């Protein structure tokens, strides 16, 4: 038995790693201008969904097909996300400044707690936004509505998804810059793959569809 055959267990693992490395490079390249990051992440998840469903897929072709198809709406969503987190960061800075200067310190500390809570909620909702954009057709309002519904309805899974996204930070903290070569290869696609494994059953059993109408994007003619 040849363990290096394409259909062997090792062959499948190596093939999956190769796919993730290619996806990592593609996502990084299209995200360099900053503005297209949303479309890049959407395209990343579009391909990951197909990989997890074990569909035959051309990584590069499928990535850029999704990137072009979702560019406008995903970019608008991305800009809204920047706006939301920009406002939260500004509020956090204001409250920190008030605490430093001793002005309305009690109010400022309470406000900072609210901002931290709001940031965590926004991050949990964000876990689903681009996967839903990749998987389902719908307006921005519907996409955000589905994301909120899943973040609440599948809360334990949402927490695990958020922790998976934090793995790169944990890796740096535990191993320092020795782990950077791994990040260069799969720093974006690796955590995204783990997240996709977690959210895929929600799409598979129709849970996502219950929160709003919409057909899977890859099934719409």
mmCIF file with all atom_site columns, N, CA and C in Angstrom, residues 90-144:
data_model
loop_
_atom_site.group_PDB
_atom_site.id
_atom_site.type_symbol
_atom_site.label_atom_id
_atom_site.label_alt_id
_atom_site.label_comp_id
_atom_site.label_asym_id
_atom_site.label_entity_id
_atom_site.label_seq_id
_atom_site.pdbx_PDB_ins_code
_atom_site.Cartn_x
_atom_site.Cartn_y
_atom_site.Cartn_z
_atom_site.occupancy
_atom_site.B_iso_or_equiv
_atom_site.pdbx_formal_charge
_atom_site.auth_seq_id
_atom_site.auth_comp_id
_atom_site.auth_asym_id
_atom_site.auth_atom_id
_atom_site.pdbx_PDB_model_num
ATOM 1   N N  . UNK A 1 90  ? -12.890 54.227 19.250 1.00 0.00 ? 90  UNK A N  1
ATOM 2   C CA . UNK A 1 90  ? -12.882 55.636 19.641 1.00 0.00 ? 90  UNK A CA 1
ATOM 3   C C  . UNK A 1 90  ? -13.505 55.814 21.021 1.00 0.00 ? 90  UNK A C  1
ATOM 4   N N  . UNK A 1 91  ? -14.627 55.146 21.252 1.00 0.00 ? 91  UNK A N  1
ATOM 5   C CA . UNK A 1 91  ? -15.275 55.233 22.569 1.00 0.00 ? 91  UNK A CA 1
ATOM 6   C C  . UNK A 1 91  ? -14.367 54.685 23.665 1.00 0.00 ? 91  UNK A C  1
ATOM 7   N N  . UNK A 1 92  ? -13.694 53.573 23.354 1.00 0.00 ? 92  UNK A N  1
ATOM 8   C CA . UNK A 1 92  ? -12.769 52.986 24.325 1.00 0.00 ? 92  UNK A CA 1
ATOM 9   C C  . UNK A 1 92  ? -11.648 53.969 24.653 1.00 0.00 ? 92  UNK A C  1
ATOM 10  N N  . UNK A 1 93  ? -11.123 54.636 23.646 1.00 0.00 ? 93  UNK A N  1
ATOM 11  C CA . UNK A 1 93  ? -10.047 55.615 23.859 1.00 0.00 ? 93  UNK A CA 1
ATOM 12  C C  . UNK A 1 93  ? -10.530 56.792 24.699 1.00 0.00 ? 93  UNK A C  1
ATOM 13  N N  . UNK A 1 94  ? -11.761 57.234 24.444 1.00 0.00 ? 94  UNK A N  1
ATOM 14  C CA . UNK A 1 94  ? -12.330 58.355 25.204 1.00 0.00 ? 94  UNK A CA 1
ATOM 15  C C  . UNK A 1 94  ? -12.483 57.976 26.674 1.00 0.00 ? 94  UNK A C  1
ATOM 16  N N  . UNK A 1 95  ? -13.034 56.795 26.925 1.00 0.00 ? 95  UNK A N  1
ATOM 17  C CA . UNK A 1 95  ? -13.225 56.351 28.312 1.00 0.00 ? 95  UNK A CA 1
ATOM 18  C C  . UNK A 1 95  ? -11.896 56.140 29.016 1.00 0.00 ? 95  UNK A C  1
ATOM 19  N N  . UNK A 1 96  ? -10.904 55.596 28.311 1.00 0.00 ? 96  UNK A N  1
ATOM 20  C CA . UNK A 1 96  ? -9.577  55.427 28.905 1.00 0.00 ? 96  UNK A CA 1
ATOM 21  C C  . UNK A 1 96  ? -8.960  56.776 29.254 1.00 0.00 ? 96  UNK A C  1
ATOM 22  N N  . UNK A 1 97  ? -9.159  57.766 28.375 1.00 0.00 ? 97  UNK A N  1
ATOM 23  C CA . UNK A 1 97  ? -8.652  59.103 28.643 1.00 0.00 ? 97  UNK A CA 1
ATOM 24  C C  . UNK A 1 97  ? -9.313  59.716 29.862 1.00 0.00 ? 97  UNK A C  1
ATOM 25  N N  . UNK A 1 98  ? -10.609 59.506 30.014 1.00 0.00 ? 98  UNK A N  1
ATOM 26  C CA . UNK A 1 98  ? -11.333 60.023 31.184 1.00 0.00 ? 98  UNK A CA 1
ATOM 27  C C  . UNK A 1 98  ? -10.817 59.391 32.464 1.00 0.00 ? 98  UNK A C  1
ATOM 28  N N  . UNK A 1 99  ? -10.544 58.066 32.404 1.00 0.00 ? 99  UNK A N  1
ATOM 29  C CA . UNK A 1 99  ? -10.030 57.381 33.591 1.00 0.00 ? 99  UNK A CA 1
ATOM 30  C C  . UNK A 1 99  ? -8.638  57.895 33.939 1.00 0.00 ? 99  UNK A C  1
ATOM 31  N N  . UNK A 1 100 ? -7.804  58.076 32.933 1.00 0.00 ? 100 UNK A N  1
ATOM 32  C CA . UNK A 1 100 ? -6.439  58.577 33.146 1.00 0.00 ? 100 UNK A CA 1
ATOM 33  C C  . UNK A 1 100 ? -6.448  59.967 33.782 1.00 0.00 ? 100 UNK A C  1
ATOM 34  N N  . UNK A 1 101 ? -7.375  60.803 33.326 1.00 0.00 ? 101 UNK A N  1
ATOM 35  C CA . UNK A 1 101 ? -7.455  62.177 33.828 1.00 0.00 ? 101 UNK A CA 1
ATOM 36  C C  . UNK A 1 101 ? -8.304  62.301 35.095 1.00 0.00 ? 101 UNK A C  1
ATOM 37  N N  . UNK A 1 102 ? -8.896  61.194 35.527 1.00 0.00 ? 102 UNK A N  1
ATOM 38  C CA . UNK A 1 102 ? -9.700  61.214 36.745 1.00 0.00 ? 102 UNK A CA 1
ATOM 39  C C  . UNK A 1 102 ? -11.026 61.937 36.588 1.00 0.00 ? 102 UNK A C  1
ATOM 40  N N  . UNK A 1 103 ? -11.501 62.087 35.343 1.00 0.00 ? 103 UNK A N  1
ATOM 41  C CA . UNK A 1 103 ? -12.756 62.799 35.096 1.00 0.00 ? 103 UNK A CA 1
ATOM 42  C C  . UNK A 1 103 ? -13.901 61.791 34.946 1.00 0.00 ? 103 UNK A C  1
ATOM 43  N N  . UNK A 1 104 ? -14.923 61.919 35.799 1.00 0.00 ? 104 UNK A N  1
ATOM 44  C CA . UNK A 1 104 ? -16.076 61.011 35.757 1.00 0.00 ? 104 UNK A CA 1
ATOM 45  C C  . UNK A 1 104 ? -15.606 59.552 35.704 1.00 0.00 ? 104 UNK A C  1
ATOM 46  N N  . UNK A 1 105 ? -14.708 59.211 36.593 1.00 0.00 ? 105 UNK A N  1
ATOM 47  C CA . UNK A 1 105 ? -14.049 57.912 36.535 1.00 0.00 ? 105 UNK A CA 1
ATOM 48  C C  . UNK A 1 105 ? -15.037 56.755 36.635 1.00 0.00 ? 105 UNK A C  1
ATOM 49  N N  . UNK A 1 106 ? -16.020 56.866 37.535 1.00 0.00 ? 106 UNK A N  1
ATOM 50  C CA . UNK A 1 106 ? -17.007 55.796 37.683 1.00 0.00 ? 106 UNK A CA 1
ATOM 51  C C  . UNK A 1 106 ? -17.789 55.579 36.397 1.00 0.00 ? 106 UNK A C  1
ATOM 52  N N  . UNK A 1 107 ? -18.235 56.679 35.799 1.00 0.00 ? 107 UNK A N  1
ATOM 53  C CA . UNK A 1 107 ? -18.973 56.604 34.536 1.00 0.00 ? 107 UNK A CA 1
ATOM 54  C C  . UNK A 1 107 ? -18.106 56.011 33.434 1.00 0.00 ? 107 UNK A C  1
ATOM 55  N N  . UNK A 1 108 ? -16.850 56.431 33.400 1.00 0.00 ? 108 UNK A N  1
ATOM 56  C CA . UNK A 1 108 ? -15.934 55.972 32.351 1.00 0.00 ? 108 UNK A CA 1
ATOM 57  C C  . UNK A 1 108 ? -15.660 54.477 32.471 1.00 0.00 ? 108 UNK A C  1
ATOM 58  N N  . UNK A 1 109 ? -15.484 53.994 33.697 1.00 0.00 ? 109 UNK A N  1
ATOM 59  C CA . UNK A 1 109 ? -15.238 52.557 33.890 1.00 0.00 ? 109 UNK A CA 1
ATOM 60  C C  . UNK A 1 109 ? -16.459 51.742 33.471 1.00 0.00 ? 109 UNK A C  1
ATOM 61  N N  . UNK A 1 110 ? -17.629 52.238 33.822 1.00 0.00 ? 110 UNK A N  1
ATOM 62  C CA . UNK A 1 110 ? -18.852 51.558 33.403 1.00 0.00 ? 110 UNK A CA 1
ATOM 63  C C  . UNK A 1 110 ? -19.000 51.560 31.893 1.00 0.00 ? 110 UNK A C  1
ATOM 64  N N  . UNK A 1 111 ? -18.676 52.695 31.283 1.00 0.00 ? 111 UNK A N  1
ATOM 65  C CA . UNK A 1 111 ? -18.744 52.800 29.827 1.00 0.00 ? 111 UNK A CA 1
ATOM 66  C C  . UNK A 1 111 ? -17.770 51.862 29.152 1.00 0.00 ? 111 UNK A C  1
ATOM 67  N N  . UNK A 1 112 ? -16.594 51.712 29.742 1.00 0.00 ? 112 UNK A N  1
ATOM 68  C CA . UNK A 1 112 ? -15.599 50.826 29.150 1.00 0.00 ? 112 UNK A CA 1
ATOM 69  C C  . UNK A 1 112 ? -16.055 49.370 29.201 1.00 0.00 ? 112 UNK A C  1
ATOM 70  N N  . UNK A 1 113 ? -16.725 48.989 30.277 1.00 0.00 ? 113 UNK A N  1
ATOM 71  C CA . UNK A 1 113 ? -17.269 47.631 30.381 1.00 0.00 ? 113 UNK A CA 1
ATOM 72  C C  . UNK A 1 113 ? -18.302 47.384 29.287 1.00 0.00 ? 113 UNK A C  1
ATOM 73  N N  . UNK A 1 114 ? -19.149 48.395 29.064 1.00 0.00 ? 114 UNK A N  1
ATOM 74  C CA . UNK A 1 114 ? -20.160 48.289 28.009 1.00 0.00 ? 114 UNK A CA 1
ATOM 75  C C  . UNK A 1 114 ? -19.496 48.130 26.641 1.00 0.00 ? 114 UNK A C  1
ATOM 76  N N  . UNK A 1 115 ? -18.444 48.904 26.396 1.00 0.00 ? 115 UNK A N  1
ATOM 77  C CA . UNK A 1 115 ? -17.741 48.851 25.109 1.00 0.00 ? 115 UNK A CA 1
ATOM 78  C C  . UNK A 1 115 ? -17.097 47.481 24.905 1.00 0.00 ? 115 UNK A C  1
ATOM 79  N N  . UNK A 1 116 ? -16.485 46.944 25.963 1.00 0.00 ? 116 UNK A N  1
ATOM 80  C CA . UNK A 1 116 ? -15.869 45.618 25.862 1.00 0.00 ? 116 UNK A CA 1
ATOM 81  C C  . UNK A 1 116 ? -16.937 44.568 25.546 1.00 0.00 ? 116 UNK A C  1
ATOM 82  N N  . UNK A 1 117 ? -18.077 44.663 26.231 1.00 0.00 ? 117 UNK A N  1
ATOM 83  C CA . UNK A 1 117 ? -19.176 43.733 25.976 1.00 0.00 ? 117 UNK A CA 1
ATOM 84  C C  . UNK A 1 117 ? -19.691 43.855 24.547 1.00 0.00 ? 117 UNK A C  1
ATOM 85  N N  . UNK A 1 118 ? -19.864 45.080 24.088 1.00 0.00 ? 118 UNK A N  1
ATOM 86  C CA . UNK A 1 118 ? -20.346 45.313 22.724 1.00 0.00 ? 118 UNK A CA 1
ATOM 87  C C  . UNK A 1 118 ? -19.347 44.784 21.693 1.00 0.00 ? 118 UNK A C  1
ATOM 88  N N  . UNK A 1 119 ? -18.062 44.921 21.980 1.00 0.00 ? 119 UNK A N  1
ATOM 89  C CA . UNK A 1 119 ? -17.030 44.429 21.069 1.00 0.00 ? 119 UNK A CA 1
ATOM 90  C C  . UNK A 1 119 ? -17.079 42.906 20.960 1.00 0.00 ? 119 UNK A C  1
ATOM 91  N N  . UNK A 1 120 ? -17.252 42.235 22.092 1.00 0.00 ? 120 UNK A N  1
ATOM 92  C CA . UNK A 1 120 ? -17.347 40.769 22.093 1.00 0.00 ? 120 UNK A CA 1
ATOM 93  C C  . UNK A 1 120 ? -18.570 40.295 21.311 1.00 0.00 ? 120 UNK A C  1
ATOM 94  N N  . UNK A 1 121 ? -19.691 40.974 21.510 1.00 0.00 ? 121 UNK A N  1
ATOM 95  C CA . UNK A 1 121 ? -20.907 40.624 20.774 1.00 0.00 ? 121 UNK A CA 1
ATOM 96  C C  . UNK A 1 121 ? -20.688 40.811 19.273 1.00 0.00 ? 121 UNK A C  1
ATOM 97  N N  . UNK A 1 122 ? -20.075 41.936 18.901 1.00 0.00 ? 122 UNK A N  1
ATOM 98  C CA . UNK A 1 122 ? -19.803 42.211 17.486 1.00 0.00 ? 122 UNK A CA 1
ATOM 99  C C  . UNK A 1 122 ? -18.871 41.161 16.894 1.00 0.00 ? 122 UNK A C  1
ATOM 100 N N  . UNK A 1 123 ? -17.869 40.740 17.660 1.00 0.00 ? 123 UNK A N  1
ATOM 101 C CA . UNK A 1 123 ? -16.938 39.722 17.176 1.00 0.00 ? 123 UNK A CA 1
ATOM 102 C C  . UNK A 1 123 ? -17.638 38.385 16.972 1.00 0.00 ? 123 UNK A C  1
ATOM 103 N N  . UNK A 1 124 ? -18.562 38.042 17.863 1.00 0.00 ? 124 UNK A N  1
ATOM 104 C CA . UNK A 1 124 ? -19.296 36.782 17.731 1.00 0.00 ? 124 UNK A CA 1
ATOM 105 C C  . UNK A 1 124 ? -20.199 36.800 16.499 1.00 0.00 ? 124 UNK A C  1
ATOM 106 N N  . UNK A 1 125 ? -20.857 37.912 16.259 1.00 0.00 ? 125 UNK A N  1
ATOM 107 C CA . UNK A 1 125 ? -21.702 38.041 15.067 1.00 0.00 ? 125 UNK A CA 1
ATOM 108 C C  . UNK A 1 125 ? -20.842 37.976 13.814 1.00 0.00 ? 125 UNK A C  1
ATOM 109 N N  . UNK A 1 126 ? -19.673 38.592 13.883 1.00 0.00 ? 126 UNK A N  1
ATOM 110 C CA . UNK A 1 126 ? -18.764 38.644 12.740 1.00 0.00 ? 126 UNK A CA 1
ATOM 111 C C  . UNK A 1 126 ? -18.328 37.252 12.287 1.00 0.00 ? 126 UNK A C  1
ATOM 112 N N  . UNK A 1 127 ? -18.304 36.277 13.213 1.00 0.00 ? 127 UNK A N  1
ATOM 113 C CA . UNK A 1 127 ? -17.893 34.924 12.848 1.00 0.00 ? 127 UNK A CA 1
ATOM 114 C C  . UNK A 1 127 ? -18.741 34.347 11.721 1.00 0.00 ? 127 UNK A C  1
ATOM 115 N N  . UNK A 1 128 ? -19.995 34.793 11.631 1.00 0.00 ? 128 UNK A N  1
ATOM 116 C CA . UNK A 1 128 ? -20.913 34.200 10.655 1.00 0.00 ? 128 UNK A CA 1
ATOM 117 C C  . UNK A 1 128 ? -21.145 35.065 9.417  1.00 0.00 ? 128 UNK A C  1
ATOM 118 N N  . UNK A 1 129 ? -20.807 36.333 9.486  1.00 0.00 ? 129 UNK A N  1
ATOM 119 C CA . UNK A 1 129 ? -21.196 37.266 8.426  1.00 0.00 ? 129 UNK A CA 1
ATOM 120 C C  . UNK A 1 129 ? -20.672 36.843 7.052  1.00 0.00 ? 129 UNK A C  1
ATOM 121 N N  . UNK A 1 130 ? -19.372 36.654 6.928  1.00 0.00 ? 130 UNK A N  1
ATOM 122 C CA . UNK A 1 130 ? -18.802 36.334 5.616  1.00 0.00 ? 130 UNK A CA 1
ATOM 123 C C  . UNK A 1 130 ? -19.092 34.893 5.180  1.00 0.00 ? 130 UNK A C  1
ATOM 124 N N  . UNK A 1 131 ? -19.117 33.907 6.095  1.00 0.00 ? 131 UNK A N  1
ATOM 125 C CA . UNK A 1 131 ? -19.568 32.577 5.666  1.00 0.00 ? 131 UNK A CA 1
ATOM 126 C C  . UNK A 1 131 ? -20.993 32.584 5.115  1.00 0.00 ? 131 UNK A C  1
ATOM 127 N N  . UNK A 1 132 ? -21.887 33.334 5.757  1.00 0.00 ? 132 UNK A N  1
ATOM 128 C CA . UNK A 1 132 ? -23.260 33.426 5.265  1.00 0.00 ? 132 UNK A CA 1
ATOM 129 C C  . UNK A 1 132 ? -23.287 34.143 3.921  1.00 0.00 ? 132 UNK A C  1
ATOM 130 N N  . UNK A 1 133 ? -22.490 35.189 3.785  1.00 0.00 ? 133 UNK A N  1
ATOM 131 C CA . UNK A 1 133 ? -22.406 35.904 2.514  1.00 0.00 ? 133 UNK A CA 1
ATOM 132 C C  . UNK A 1 133 ? -21.922 34.963 1.415  1.00 0.00 ? 133 UNK A C  1
ATOM 133 N N  . UNK A 1 134 ? -21.000 34.066 1.773  1.00 0.00 ? 134 UNK A N  1
ATOM 134 C CA . UNK A 1 134 ? -20.468 33.120 0.797  1.00 0.00 ? 134 UNK A CA 1
ATOM 135 C C  . UNK A 1 134 ? -21.488 32.042 0.441  1.00 0.00 ? 134 UNK A C  1
ATOM 136 N N  . UNK A 1 135 ? -22.308 31.652 1.396  1.00 0.00 ? 135 UNK A N  1
ATOM 137 C CA . UNK A 1 135 ? -23.207 30.495 1.227  1.00 0.00 ? 135 UNK A CA 1
ATOM 138 C C  . UNK A 1 135 ? -24.595 30.861 0.728  1.00 0.00 ? 135 UNK A C  1
ATOM 139 N N  . UNK A 1 136 ? -25.096 32.031 1.091  1.00 0.00 ? 136 UNK A N  1
ATOM 140 C CA . UNK A 1 136 ? -26.482 32.375 0.797  1.00 0.00 ? 136 UNK A CA 1
ATOM 141 C C  . UNK A 1 136 ? -26.616 33.674 0.019  1.00 0.00 ? 136 UNK A C  1
ATOM 142 N N  . UNK A 1 137 ? -27.586 33.694 -0.871 1.00 0.00 ? 137 UNK A N  1
ATOM 143 C CA . UNK A 1 137 ? -27.968 34.922 -1.550 1.00 0.00 ? 137 UNK A CA 1
ATOM 144 C C  . UNK A 1 137 ? -28.874 35.728 -0.626 1.00 0.00 ? 137 UNK A C  1
ATOM 145 N N  . UNK A 1 138 ? -28.763 37.040 -0.647 1.00 0.00 ? 138 UNK A N  1
ATOM 146 C CA . UNK A 1 138 ? -29.635 37.863 0.183  1.00 0.00 ? 138 UNK A CA 1
ATOM 147 C C  . UNK A 1 138 ? -29.080 39.263 0.322  1.00 0.00 ? 138 UNK A C  1
ATOM 148 N N  . UNK A 1 139 ? -29.934 40.154 0.786  1.00 0.00 ? 139 UNK A N  1
ATOM 149 C CA . UNK A 1 139 ? -29.501 41.523 1.022  1.00 0.00 ? 139 UNK A CA 1
ATOM 150 C C  . UNK A 1 139 ? -28.630 41.583 2.275  1.00 0.00 ? 139 UNK A C  1
ATOM 151 N N  . UNK A 1 140 ? -27.954 42.707 2.415  1.00 0.00 ? 140 UNK A N  1
ATOM 152 C CA . UNK A 1 140 ? -27.072 42.888 3.570  1.00 0.00 ? 140 UNK A CA 1
ATOM 153 C C  . UNK A 1 140 ? -27.854 42.733 4.870  1.00 0.00 ? 140 UNK A C  1
ATOM 154 N N  . UNK A 1 141 ? -29.048 43.300 4.922  1.00 0.00 ? 141 UNK A N  1
ATOM 155 C CA . UNK A 1 141 ? -29.876 43.200 6.121  1.00 0.00 ? 141 UNK A CA 1
ATOM 156 C C  . UNK A 1 141 ? -30.166 41.743 6.472  1.00 0.00 ? 141 UNK A C  1
ATOM 157 N N  . UNK A 1 142 ? -30.438 40.929 5.451  1.00 0.00 ? 142 UNK A N  1
ATOM 158 C CA . UNK A 1 142 ? -30.731 39.520 5.686  1.00 0.00 ? 142 UNK A CA 1
ATOM 159 C C  . UNK A 1 142 ? -29.484 38.773 6.162  1.00 0.00 ? 142 UNK A C  1
ATOM 160 N N  . UNK A 1 143 ? -28.354 39.095 5.559  1.00 0.00 ? 143 UNK A N  1
ATOM 161 C CA . UNK A 1 143 ? -27.092 38.463 5.958  1.00 0.00 ? 143 UNK A CA 1
ATOM 162 C C  . UNK A 1 143 ? -26.770 38.751 7.419  1.00 0.00 ? 143 UNK A C  1
ATOM 163 N N  . UNK A 1 144 ? -26.906 40.014 7.802  1.00 0.00 ? 144 UNK A N  1
ATOM 164 C CA . UNK A 1 144 ? -26.628 40.400 9.190  1.00 0.00 ? 144 UNK A CA 1
ATOM 165 C C  . UNK A 1 144 ? -27.647 39.776 10.136 1.00 0.00 ? 144 UNK A C  1
#
